[in-house]
């Protein structure tokens, strides 16, 4: 079973001149449980637009998003977005930034260190 399916997503914006610009067209992929995926592209290529559509914050003009076998028509409760430049604390090291997500977890220092290094290595 796919965790997430993006099927033929299209999104266009209307410029002040009235011209329609497609930022996404025919985007199709699936993500399985446990997979880690990166969305790469230059500024203005539609990365954030795609993430907003997956999160249910923006409606696509074409296609569907399916999360855990349910078509997303509103805010997707299984998805959240954190943009990198707002999520990092510049006064902390990379390891300390990653560890902030584990602060509320009750685990040994060794286990925290292992998880932090695994997360960094994965990226």
CSV table of C-alpha atoms in Angstrom, one decimal:
chain,number,residue,atom,x,y,z
A,1,UNK,CA,0.0,0.0,0.0
A,2,UNK,CA,1.2,3.5,-0.8
A,3,UNK,CA,1.4,6.0,1.9
A,4,UNK,CA,0.9,8.8,-0.6
A,5,UNK,CA,0.0,9.0,-4.2
A,6,UNK,CA,0.2,12.2,-6.3
A,7,UNK,CA,-1.7,11.6,-9.6
A,8,UNK,CA,-1.4,14.0,-12.5
A,9,UNK,CA,-1.2,17.1,-10.4
A,10,UNK,CA,-1.5,20.4,-12.2
A,11,UNK,CA,-1.6,23.9,-10.8
A,12,UNK,CA,-1.7,27.2,-12.7
A,13,UNK,CA,-1.7,30.8,-11.5
A,14,UNK,CA,-3.1,33.8,-13.3
A,15,UNK,CA,-0.7,36.7,-13.8
A,16,UNK,CA,-1.9,40.3,-13.5
A,17,UNK,CA,-1.9,40.5,-17.3
A,18,UNK,CA,-4.4,37.6,-17.4
A,19,UNK,CA,-1.9,35.1,-18.7
A,20,UNK,CA,-2.1,31.6,-17.1
A,21,UNK,CA,1.2,30.1,-16.0
A,22,UNK,CA,1.5,26.4,-15.1
A,23,UNK,CA,3.8,25.8,-12.2
A,24,UNK,CA,2.9,22.1,-12.0
A,25,UNK,CA,1.7,19.9,-14.8
A,26,UNK,CA,1.3,16.1,-14.9
A,27,UNK,CA,3.2,15.5,-11.6
A,28,UNK,CA,2.8,11.9,-10.7
A,29,UNK,CA,4.6,9.8,-8.0
A,30,UNK,CA,4.0,7.6,-5.0
A,31,UNK,CA,5.7,7.2,-1.7
A,32,UNK,CA,5.7,4.0,0.3
A,33,UNK,CA,5.7,3.8,4.1
A,34,UNK,CA,9.3,4.3,5.4
A,35,UNK,CA,10.6,6.0,2.3
A,36,UNK,CA,12.4,9.4,2.5
A,37,UNK,CA,11.9,11.7,-0.5
A,38,UNK,CA,13.4,15.0,-1.5
A,39,UNK,CA,11.9,17.5,-3.8
A,40,UNK,CA,14.6,19.5,-5.6
A,41,UNK,CA,14.4,22.4,-8.0
A,42,UNK,CA,15.3,26.0,-8.5
A,43,UNK,CA,13.4,28.8,-7.0
A,44,UNK,CA,9.9,29.2,-8.5
A,45,UNK,CA,9.8,25.7,-9.9
A,46,UNK,CA,6.7,24.7,-7.8
A,47,UNK,CA,8.2,22.8,-4.9
A,48,UNK,CA,6.3,24.7,-2.2
A,49,UNK,CA,3.2,24.7,-4.3
A,50,UNK,CA,3.4,20.9,-4.6
A,51,UNK,CA,3.9,20.6,-0.8
A,52,UNK,CA,0.9,22.9,-0.1
A,53,UNK,CA,-1.2,20.7,-2.4
A,54,UNK,CA,-0.1,17.5,-0.6
A,55,UNK,CA,-0.8,19.1,2.7
A,56,UNK,CA,-4.3,20.1,1.5
A,57,UNK,CA,-3.6,23.8,1.9
A,58,UNK,CA,-4.0,24.5,-1.8
A,59,UNK,CA,-6.4,22.9,-4.3
A,60,UNK,CA,-4.8,21.5,-7.5
A,61,UNK,CA,-6.4,22.6,-10.8
A,62,UNK,CA,-5.9,19.0,-12.1
A,63,UNK,CA,-5.3,15.6,-10.5
A,64,UNK,CA,-5.6,14.2,-7.0
A,65,UNK,CA,-3.6,13.5,-3.9
A,66,UNK,CA,-4.3,10.2,-2.1
A,67,UNK,CA,-3.1,9.8,1.5
A,68,UNK,CA,-3.5,6.4,3.1
A,69,UNK,CA,-6.1,5.4,0.4
A,70,UNK,CA,-8.2,8.6,0.9
A,71,UNK,CA,-8.5,11.4,-1.6
A,72,UNK,CA,-7.4,14.7,0.0
A,73,UNK,CA,-10.0,17.4,-0.5
A,74,UNK,CA,-9.2,19.5,2.6
A,75,UNK,CA,-6.4,19.9,5.1
A,76,UNK,CA,-4.5,16.7,5.3
A,77,UNK,CA,-4.1,15.8,9.0
A,78,UNK,CA,-1.2,13.4,8.3
A,79,UNK,CA,1.0,16.1,6.7
A,80,UNK,CA,2.8,19.1,8.1
A,81,UNK,CA,5.3,21.5,6.6
A,82,UNK,CA,8.3,23.1,8.1
A,83,UNK,CA,10.5,25.2,5.9
A,84,UNK,CA,14.2,24.8,6.5
A,85,UNK,CA,15.2,28.4,6.9
A,86,UNK,CA,12.5,29.0,9.6
A,87,UNK,CA,13.1,25.7,11.4
A,88,UNK,CA,16.8,25.9,12.2
A,89,UNK,CA,18.2,27.7,15.2
A,90,UNK,CA,21.3,29.4,13.9
A,91,UNK,CA,23.1,29.4,17.3
A,92,UNK,CA,22.9,25.6,17.5
A,93,UNK,CA,25.0,23.0,15.7
A,94,UNK,CA,23.5,20.7,13.2
A,95,UNK,CA,23.4,17.9,15.8
A,96,UNK,CA,21.7,20.2,18.3
A,97,UNK,CA,19.1,21.3,15.8
A,98,UNK,CA,18.2,17.7,14.9
A,99,UNK,CA,18.1,16.8,18.6
A,100,UNK,CA,15.4,19.5,19.3
A,101,UNK,CA,12.9,17.1,17.9
A,102,UNK,CA,13.8,14.6,20.6
A,103,UNK,CA,13.7,16.9,23.6
A,104,UNK,CA,10.3,15.6,24.8
A,105,UNK,CA,11.3,12.0,24.3
A,106,UNK,CA,12.5,10.1,27.4
A,107,UNK,CA,15.6,8.3,26.2
A,108,UNK,CA,19.2,8.0,27.2
A,109,UNK,CA,21.9,10.4,25.9
A,110,UNK,CA,23.4,7.5,23.9
A,111,UNK,CA,20.0,6.7,22.3
A,112,UNK,CA,19.5,10.4,21.4
A,113,UNK,CA,23.0,10.6,19.9
A,114,UNK,CA,22.4,7.4,17.9
A,115,UNK,CA,19.1,8.7,16.5
A,116,UNK,CA,20.5,12.2,15.7
A,117,UNK,CA,23.4,10.7,13.8
A,118,UNK,CA,21.2,8.3,11.9
A,119,UNK,CA,18.9,11.1,10.9
A,120,UNK,CA,21.8,13.2,9.7
A,121,UNK,CA,23.3,10.3,7.9
A,122,UNK,CA,20.0,9.6,6.2
A,123,UNK,CA,19.9,13.1,4.8
